[in-house]
Coordinates of C-alpha atoms in Angstrom, one line a residue:
M1 CA 0.0 0.0 -0.1
R2 CA 1.5 3.3 -0.9
I3 CA 1.7 6.1 1.6
P4 CA 0.3 9.5 0.5
V5 CA 3.0 12.1 -0.4
K6 CA 1.6 14.6 2.3
K7 CA 1.8 12.0 4.9
G8 CA 4.8 10.7 4.2
V9 CA 6.2 14.7 4.5
Q10 CA 4.3 15.1 7.9
A11 CA 5.8 12.0 9.1
F12 CA 9.5 13.2 8.0
L13 CA 8.9 16.4 9.8
L14 CA 7.3 14.9 13.0
A15 CA 10.7 13.0 13.0
C16 CA 12.8 15.7 12.5
C17 CA 11.3 17.7 15.3
V18 CA 11.8 14.4 18.0
L19 CA 15.4 14.3 16.8
G20 CA 16.3 17.9 17.1
V21 CA 14.0 18.0 21.1
N22 CA 16.5 15.0 21.8
V23 CA 19.8 17.1 20.6
L24 CA 18.7 20.0 22.3
Y25 CA 17.9 18.2 25.5
V26 CA 21.5 16.4 25.5
F27 CA 23.0 19.9 24.9
L28 CA 21.4 21.5 27.6
Q29 CA 22.3 18.5 30.0
Q30 CA 26.2 19.4 28.9
E31 CA 25.7 23.1 29.7
I32 CA 24.4 22.5 33.1
K33 CA 27.1 20.1 34.1
Q34 CA 29.8 22.7 32.6
H35 CA 28.3 25.5 35.0
S36 CA 27.7 23.1 38.1
S37 CA 29.2 23.9 41.5
A38 CA 32.2 21.8 42.7
A39 CA 30.2 19.8 45.0
E40 CA 27.7 18.7 42.0
F41 CA 30.4 18.0 39.9
F42 CA 31.8 15.5 42.1
Q43 CA 28.2 14.1 43.0
Q44 CA 27.3 13.7 39.1
D45 CA 30.4 11.9 38.0
G46 CA 32.1 10.8 41.2
G47 CA 35.3 13.1 40.6
K48 CA 36.1 10.9 37.4
Q49 CA 37.8 12.5 34.2
S50 CA 39.2 11.1 31.1
Q51 CA 43.0 10.3 31.9
E52 CA 44.4 11.6 29.0
D53 CA 43.5 15.1 30.1
V54 CA 45.6 15.0 33.2
P55 CA 49.3 15.1 33.7
K56 CA 51.0 12.6 35.5
L57 CA 51.8 14.4 39.1
G58 CA 48.5 16.2 38.7
R59 CA 46.7 12.8 38.2
S60 CA 47.8 11.1 41.3
L61 CA 47.3 14.4 43.3
F62 CA 43.8 14.7 42.0
E63 CA 42.9 11.2 42.5
R64 CA 44.6 11.4 46.1
S65 CA 42.4 14.3 47.2
R66 CA 38.9 13.3 45.3
R67 CA 37.7 11.3 48.5
S68 CA 38.1 14.0 50.8
M69 CA 37.0 16.9 48.4
L70 CA 33.6 15.6 48.0
N71 CA 33.1 15.7 51.4
E72 CA 34.7 18.9 52.1
S73 CA 32.6 20.5 48.9
Y74 CA 29.3 19.0 50.9
N75 CA 30.2 20.9 53.9
L76 CA 30.9 23.8 51.9
K77 CA 27.6 23.7 50.3
E78 CA 25.7 23.5 53.4
N79 CA 27.4 26.1 55.1
V80 CA 28.2 28.7 52.5
T81 CA 26.5 31.7 51.4
D82 CA 28.2 33.9 49.0
Q83 CA 31.5 36.0 50.5
G84 CA 30.6 35.7 54.1
E85 CA 30.2 31.6 54.0
G86 CA 30.5 29.6 57.0
V87 CA 30.4 32.4 59.5
N88 CA 29.1 31.5 62.7
G89 CA 26.4 34.1 65.0
K90 CA 29.5 35.9 66.6
N91 CA 31.4 36.5 63.5
K92 CA 28.4 37.9 61.5
A93 CA 29.2 41.4 62.6
F94 CA 32.8 41.8 60.9
L95 CA 30.8 41.1 57.6
S96 CA 28.4 43.9 58.3
H97 CA 31.5 46.1 57.9
K98 CA 32.5 44.3 54.1
A99 CA 31.2 47.4 52.6
D100 CA 32.9 49.8 54.8
S101 CA 36.3 47.7 54.8
K102 CA 39.2 49.8 54.3
S103 CA 41.4 46.8 54.0
S104 CA 40.5 46.4 50.1
K105 CA 38.4 46.7 47.5
T106 CA 36.7 44.9 44.6
V107 CA 38.2 46.0 41.6
S108 CA 35.0 47.3 40.2
Q109 CA 35.0 49.8 43.3
V110 CA 38.7 50.8 42.6
F111 CA 38.7 51.2 39.4
Q112 CA 35.9 51.5 36.6
D113 CA 33.2 48.8 36.9
P114 CA 33.6 46.3 33.8
S115 CA 30.8 44.0 35.0
K116 CA 27.9 45.0 33.1
K117 CA 27.5 42.6 29.8
S118 CA 24.9 44.6 28.3
S119 CA 27.1 47.4 27.7
A120 CA 29.7 44.7 26.3
F121 CA 32.0 45.3 29.3
H122 CA 32.3 48.9 28.2
H123 CA 35.4 50.3 30.2
T124 CA 37.3 53.8 30.5
N125 CA 41.2 53.9 29.7
N126 CA 41.1 57.5 31.5
N127 CA 44.4 57.3 33.3
N128 CA 43.6 60.3 35.1
N129 CA 40.4 59.3 36.5
N130 CA 41.9 55.8 37.4
N131 CA 44.7 57.8 39.2
K132 CA 42.0 59.9 41.0
I133 CA 40.2 56.8 42.5
L134 CA 43.2 55.4 43.4
K135 CA 44.6 58.5 45.3
N136 CA 41.2 58.5 46.8
N137 CA 41.5 55.3 48.3
A138 CA 45.3 56.1 49.3
Q139 CA 44.0 54.9 52.7
F140 CA 44.2 51.1 51.6
T141 CA 48.1 51.2 50.6
N142 CA 48.6 49.4 53.9
G143 CA 46.8 46.5 52.6
Y144 CA 44.6 45.7 55.8
N145 CA 43.2 47.5 58.5
H146 CA 42.3 45.6 61.9
N147 CA 39.5 48.0 62.7
N148 CA 37.1 47.4 59.8
A149 CA 38.1 43.7 59.3
V150 CA 35.7 41.6 57.5
Y151 CA 36.6 38.6 59.0
K152 CA 38.9 38.0 62.2
N153 CA 40.5 35.0 62.9
E154 CA 44.1 33.8 63.4
V155 CA 45.7 32.4 60.3
K156 CA 48.7 30.2 61.0
L157 CA 51.4 29.7 58.5
S158 CA 50.6 25.7 58.3
E159 CA 47.4 26.8 56.9
V160 CA 48.9 28.7 53.9
F161 CA 50.0 27.0 50.9
V162 CA 52.8 29.2 49.4
S163 CA 54.0 28.3 45.6
V164 CA 57.1 29.8 44.3
K165 CA 57.2 29.4 40.5
T166 CA 61.0 29.2 39.1
T167 CA 63.0 27.6 36.3
G168 CA 66.3 25.8 36.3
K169 CA 68.1 28.6 35.1
F170 CA 67.4 30.9 37.7
H171 CA 68.2 28.3 40.6
A172 CA 71.8 29.9 40.9
S173 CA 70.8 33.5 40.4
R174 CA 67.4 34.0 42.0
I175 CA 66.7 31.5 44.9
P176 CA 69.6 32.1 46.9
I177 CA 68.5 35.5 48.0
L178 CA 65.1 34.0 48.5
L179 CA 66.5 31.4 50.9
E180 CA 68.5 33.8 52.4
T181 CA 65.8 36.1 53.5
W182 CA 62.2 35.4 53.3
V183 CA 61.9 31.8 52.7
V184 CA 63.2 31.3 56.3
M185 CA 60.7 33.0 58.1
G186 CA 58.2 30.7 56.0
R187 CA 59.7 27.7 55.8
D188 CA 56.7 25.7 56.4
A189 CA 54.6 27.2 53.9
V190 CA 57.1 27.3 50.8
H191 CA 57.0 25.1 47.8
F192 CA 59.1 25.8 45.2
F193 CA 57.8 24.5 41.4
T194 CA 60.4 24.1 38.7
D195 CA 61.2 22.1 35.6
V196 CA 64.7 20.3 36.6
E197 CA 65.8 18.1 39.1
D198 CA 68.4 19.9 41.4
E199 CA 70.0 17.7 44.4
E200 CA 71.7 20.9 45.8
L201 CA 68.8 23.0 45.9
K202 CA 66.9 20.2 47.1
S203 CA 69.2 19.7 50.3
K204 CA 68.7 23.5 51.2
I205 CA 64.8 23.1 51.7
L206 CA 62.6 21.3 53.3
P207 CA 61.9 17.5 52.2
G208 CA 59.1 17.4 49.2
R209 CA 59.0 21.0 48.8
L210 CA 61.3 21.1 45.5
I211 CA 58.6 19.8 42.9
N212 CA 60.1 18.9 39.5
T213 CA 56.9 19.3 37.4
N214 CA 58.5 18.0 34.4
C215 CA 56.9 21.1 32.4
S216 CA 59.1 22.6 29.6
A217 CA 61.8 25.3 30.9
R218 CA 60.6 27.7 28.1
H219 CA 58.7 30.7 28.9
T220 CA 55.7 30.0 26.8
R221 CA 51.8 30.0 27.6
A222 CA 51.6 26.0 27.7
A223 CA 55.0 26.0 30.1
L224 CA 53.5 28.4 32.7
C225 CA 50.2 26.9 32.5
C226 CA 51.5 23.4 33.3
K227 CA 53.4 24.9 36.4
M228 CA 50.3 26.5 37.7
S229 CA 48.2 23.4 37.2
L230 CA 50.5 21.5 39.4
E231 CA 50.6 24.3 42.0
F232 CA 47.0 24.4 42.0
D233 CA 46.8 20.5 42.3
M234 CA 49.1 20.6 45.3
F235 CA 47.3 23.0 47.3
L236 CA 44.1 21.2 46.8
A237 CA 45.8 17.7 48.1
S238 CA 47.3 19.6 50.9
K239 CA 44.0 20.7 52.5
R240 CA 45.4 23.9 53.5
K241 CA 43.1 27.2 53.8
W242 CA 45.0 29.5 51.6
F243 CA 46.7 29.3 48.0
C244 CA 49.2 32.2 47.5
H245 CA 51.3 32.0 44.6
V246 CA 54.3 34.3 43.8
D247 CA 57.5 34.3 41.3
D248 CA 60.9 33.5 41.8
D249 CA 61.8 37.5 41.7
T250 CA 59.7 38.1 44.5
Y251 CA 60.2 39.1 48.4
L252 CA 57.0 37.8 50.5
N253 CA 56.5 39.8 53.7
I254 CA 55.2 36.5 55.8
P255 CA 53.7 38.8 59.0
A256 CA 52.0 41.1 56.5
L257 CA 50.3 38.2 54.7
L258 CA 49.5 36.5 57.4
R259 CA 47.5 39.8 58.8
L260 CA 46.1 40.1 55.5
L261 CA 44.4 36.6 55.3
K262 CA 43.1 36.7 58.9
Q263 CA 40.7 39.2 57.6
Y264 CA 39.1 37.0 55.2
N265 CA 37.0 33.8 55.6
S266 CA 38.6 31.2 54.2
T267 CA 35.6 29.0 53.4
G268 CA 34.3 32.2 51.3
D269 CA 35.3 33.2 47.6
W270 CA 38.2 35.5 47.7
Y271 CA 40.6 36.3 45.4
L272 CA 43.2 38.6 46.5
G273 CA 45.8 40.7 44.7
K274 CA 46.6 43.7 42.5
P275 CA 46.1 44.2 38.6
S276 CA 49.2 45.3 36.8
L277 CA 46.9 47.2 34.3
N278 CA 44.7 50.3 35.0
H279 CA 41.8 48.6 32.8
P280 CA 40.4 45.2 32.4
L281 CA 41.9 42.9 30.4
E282 CA 39.4 42.1 27.2
I283 CA 39.1 39.2 25.0
K284 CA 36.8 37.5 22.7
D285 CA 34.1 35.7 24.6
I286 CA 34.7 31.9 24.3
E287 CA 31.1 31.3 23.9
Y288 CA 30.0 34.2 21.7
P289 CA 33.1 35.1 19.6
K290 CA 31.4 38.3 18.4
Q291 CA 31.1 39.7 21.6
K292 CA 33.6 40.6 24.4
T293 CA 34.7 39.6 27.9
A294 CA 36.7 41.8 30.2
F295 CA 38.1 41.2 33.6
W296 CA 40.8 41.6 36.1
F297 CA 43.3 39.5 37.1
A298 CA 46.5 39.5 39.3
T299 CA 50.2 39.4 38.1
G300 CA 53.1 37.6 39.5
A301 CA 53.6 40.2 42.3
G302 CA 51.4 37.5 44.4
F303 CA 47.6 36.5 44.4
C304 CA 45.9 34.5 46.9
V305 CA 42.6 32.3 46.6
S306 CA 40.5 31.1 49.4
R307 CA 40.2 27.4 49.7
G308 CA 36.3 27.7 49.4
L309 CA 36.7 29.6 46.1
A310 CA 39.6 27.0 44.9
L311 CA 37.1 23.9 45.6
K312 CA 34.3 25.8 43.2
M313 CA 37.2 26.2 40.6
M314 CA 38.0 22.4 40.3
P315 CA 35.8 21.5 37.4
Y316 CA 38.0 24.4 35.3
A317 CA 41.1 24.3 37.0
G318 CA 41.5 21.0 39.1
G319 CA 43.4 17.7 37.6
G320 CA 45.2 19.5 34.6
R321 CA 41.9 21.3 33.2
L322 CA 43.7 24.9 33.8
R323 CA 46.0 24.0 30.8
S324 CA 42.8 23.6 28.6
V325 CA 41.5 26.4 29.7
C326 CA 44.8 28.4 29.0
E327 CA 44.8 27.0 25.5
K328 CA 41.1 28.0 25.0
V329 CA 41.5 31.7 25.9
R330 CA 45.4 31.7 24.6
L331 CA 46.4 33.5 28.1
P332 CA 49.3 32.7 30.4
D333 CA 48.7 31.2 34.0
D334 CA 47.7 34.2 36.2
C335 CA 45.6 35.7 33.4
S336 CA 43.6 32.3 32.8
I337 CA 43.2 31.8 36.9
G338 CA 41.8 35.2 36.6
F339 CA 39.5 34.7 33.7
I340 CA 38.1 31.5 35.6
I341 CA 37.4 33.0 38.5
Y342 CA 35.6 36.1 37.0
Y343 CA 34.1 34.1 33.8
Y344 CA 32.8 30.7 35.5
M345 CA 32.6 31.8 39.1
K346 CA 31.1 35.0 38.3
K347 CA 33.6 36.5 41.2
E348 CA 35.6 39.8 41.0
L349 CA 39.1 40.2 42.0
T350 CA 39.8 41.6 45.7
V351 CA 42.5 44.8 45.2
V352 CA 45.2 44.7 47.8
P353 CA 47.4 47.5 46.9
G354 CA 50.2 45.8 49.1
F355 CA 51.3 43.2 46.1
H356 CA 54.0 45.2 44.0
S357 CA 55.8 43.9 40.9
H358 CA 58.4 45.3 38.9
L359 CA 55.8 46.2 36.6
E360 CA 55.5 49.5 38.9
G361 CA 57.6 52.2 40.2
L362 CA 59.0 50.3 43.3
W363 CA 61.0 53.3 44.2
L364 CA 57.9 55.3 44.9
I365 CA 57.4 52.8 48.0
K366 CA 58.5 54.6 51.5
P367 CA 61.4 52.7 53.7
R368 CA 59.0 53.4 57.1
D369 CA 56.0 51.7 55.6
L370 CA 57.8 48.4 54.1
E371 CA 56.2 46.4 57.1
N372 CA 52.6 47.2 55.7
H373 CA 53.5 46.1 52.1
I374 CA 53.2 42.3 51.3
T375 CA 55.4 41.8 48.1
F376 CA 58.1 43.7 46.6
S377 CA 60.0 42.6 43.4
Y378 CA 62.8 44.4 41.3
G379 CA 63.6 44.7 37.7
Q380 CA 66.4 46.4 35.3
S381 CA 65.9 47.9 32.1
G382 CA 69.4 48.9 30.5
H383 CA 71.2 50.8 33.0
A384 CA 68.2 52.0 35.1
T385 CA 67.2 49.9 37.9
N386 CA 63.5 49.5 39.6
V387 CA 64.1 48.5 43.2
V388 CA 62.8 49.7 46.6
R389 CA 64.9 52.4 47.8
V390 CA 66.1 51.8 51.0
G391 CA 69.3 52.0 52.8
G392 CA 71.2 48.9 54.1
F393 CA 73.8 47.1 52.2
S394 CA 75.7 48.4 49.2
Q395 CA 74.2 48.3 45.8
G396 CA 77.0 45.9 44.6
S397 CA 76.1 43.3 47.6
D398 CA 72.4 43.8 47.3
P399 CA 71.3 44.8 43.9
T400 CA 67.8 43.3 44.5
R401 CA 67.2 45.1 48.0
F402 CA 66.3 42.4 49.1
R403 CA 68.7 41.9 51.9
S404 CA 68.1 45.3 53.0
I405 CA 64.7 45.0 53.1
H406 CA 64.8 41.8 55.2
C407 CA 66.9 43.9 57.7
H408 CA 64.3 46.4 58.2
L409 CA 61.8 44.3 58.7
Y410 CA 63.7 41.9 61.0
P411 CA 66.9 44.3 62.4
N412 CA 67.6 42.0 65.2
L413 CA 69.1 39.5 62.6
P414 CA 72.9 38.8 63.4
Q415 CA 73.4 39.6 59.8
C416 CA 71.9 42.7 60.2
A417 CA 74.2 44.2 63.0
N418 CA 76.6 46.3 61.0
I419 CA 74.4 47.8 58.1
E420 CA 73.6 51.1 57.2
K421 CA 70.1 51.8 59.1
D422 CA 68.9 54.3 56.8
F423 CA 65.0 53.5 56.7
R424 CA 63.6 57.3 55.9

């Protein structure tokens, strides 16, 4: 029996509609999974992932921490409510000061607000306006203020994971000054991430604190993201409360760092640092290429991420996934961290002016205020040097000024007894 042409066409169109609905349903399921929280991610797939997506060391770290992360994620989901997560009644009073806190600001409060998608993340490049805003917020220079803290709770050094990114060619030129100065004060927290085996350097630090990532030694996007990916995974496996990253040309003021972190609840969503640009970084939107995405990120001068936020980042940065994001957005490690936090987590960088990189004028830092700053760096362009101008050791014996900074912060150390104490 022949089927009429009209009915045949109707049957064909009906089949196409059913197929289209099924495809749309599968697509929506994938989208929901992609934007789920860390706890939902583990609940749905048990933390499993393709073995090909995970670097060798990252895979073992990810599997070792998976079960504990599952329980921790559920606990956070029950107790966390946005920025003031997990705070009991007696601590809620501190959260009431969040809008008035003088310790730091979200980047949209300090600079122009790029968060309105309806205006395609329109932002201004008016340097005078940005400088005026920063000038009006000069009271934030210290990086913290105990009288207006968001959250006060003692932070122990053992609760902080400090990662120092380095490479084999800088082991002899950059690492010794760090070991001689601030690393002594932060020994229990510091981990070095490099790309070669170095038995001599390994003998000078705590066991297990020099990690050969087996990443490339080249200064490329892929190599940088490879190291950062391992840093992030090792932090998650450590179960510490804060992840703080610096480069190997950075002096980290440990007491100032702990004073900063005590203001914030580690179960909250905190991304602390300072941008090196006076405008947000703008890239093509990964989902809508005809649109722009603008976001702020902290540089190698240092940044800290709370454990609460890091757990939520796991579906996008954990187990080696950070490397995939880096390739997708074609940005280096610190930019990609900022992108994940803004684009997927919908959180902003909280600006802490106490972080300093070689990209700014370090000579503007007043020696008498050194104890209030968190990181320092150094740089050189031709014959011009960019360093903190502080009295102490001679320029020849202390070109980075790290030894002099260290003696200013710890004047009673034996090596600081006979130096010039000109700290005006």
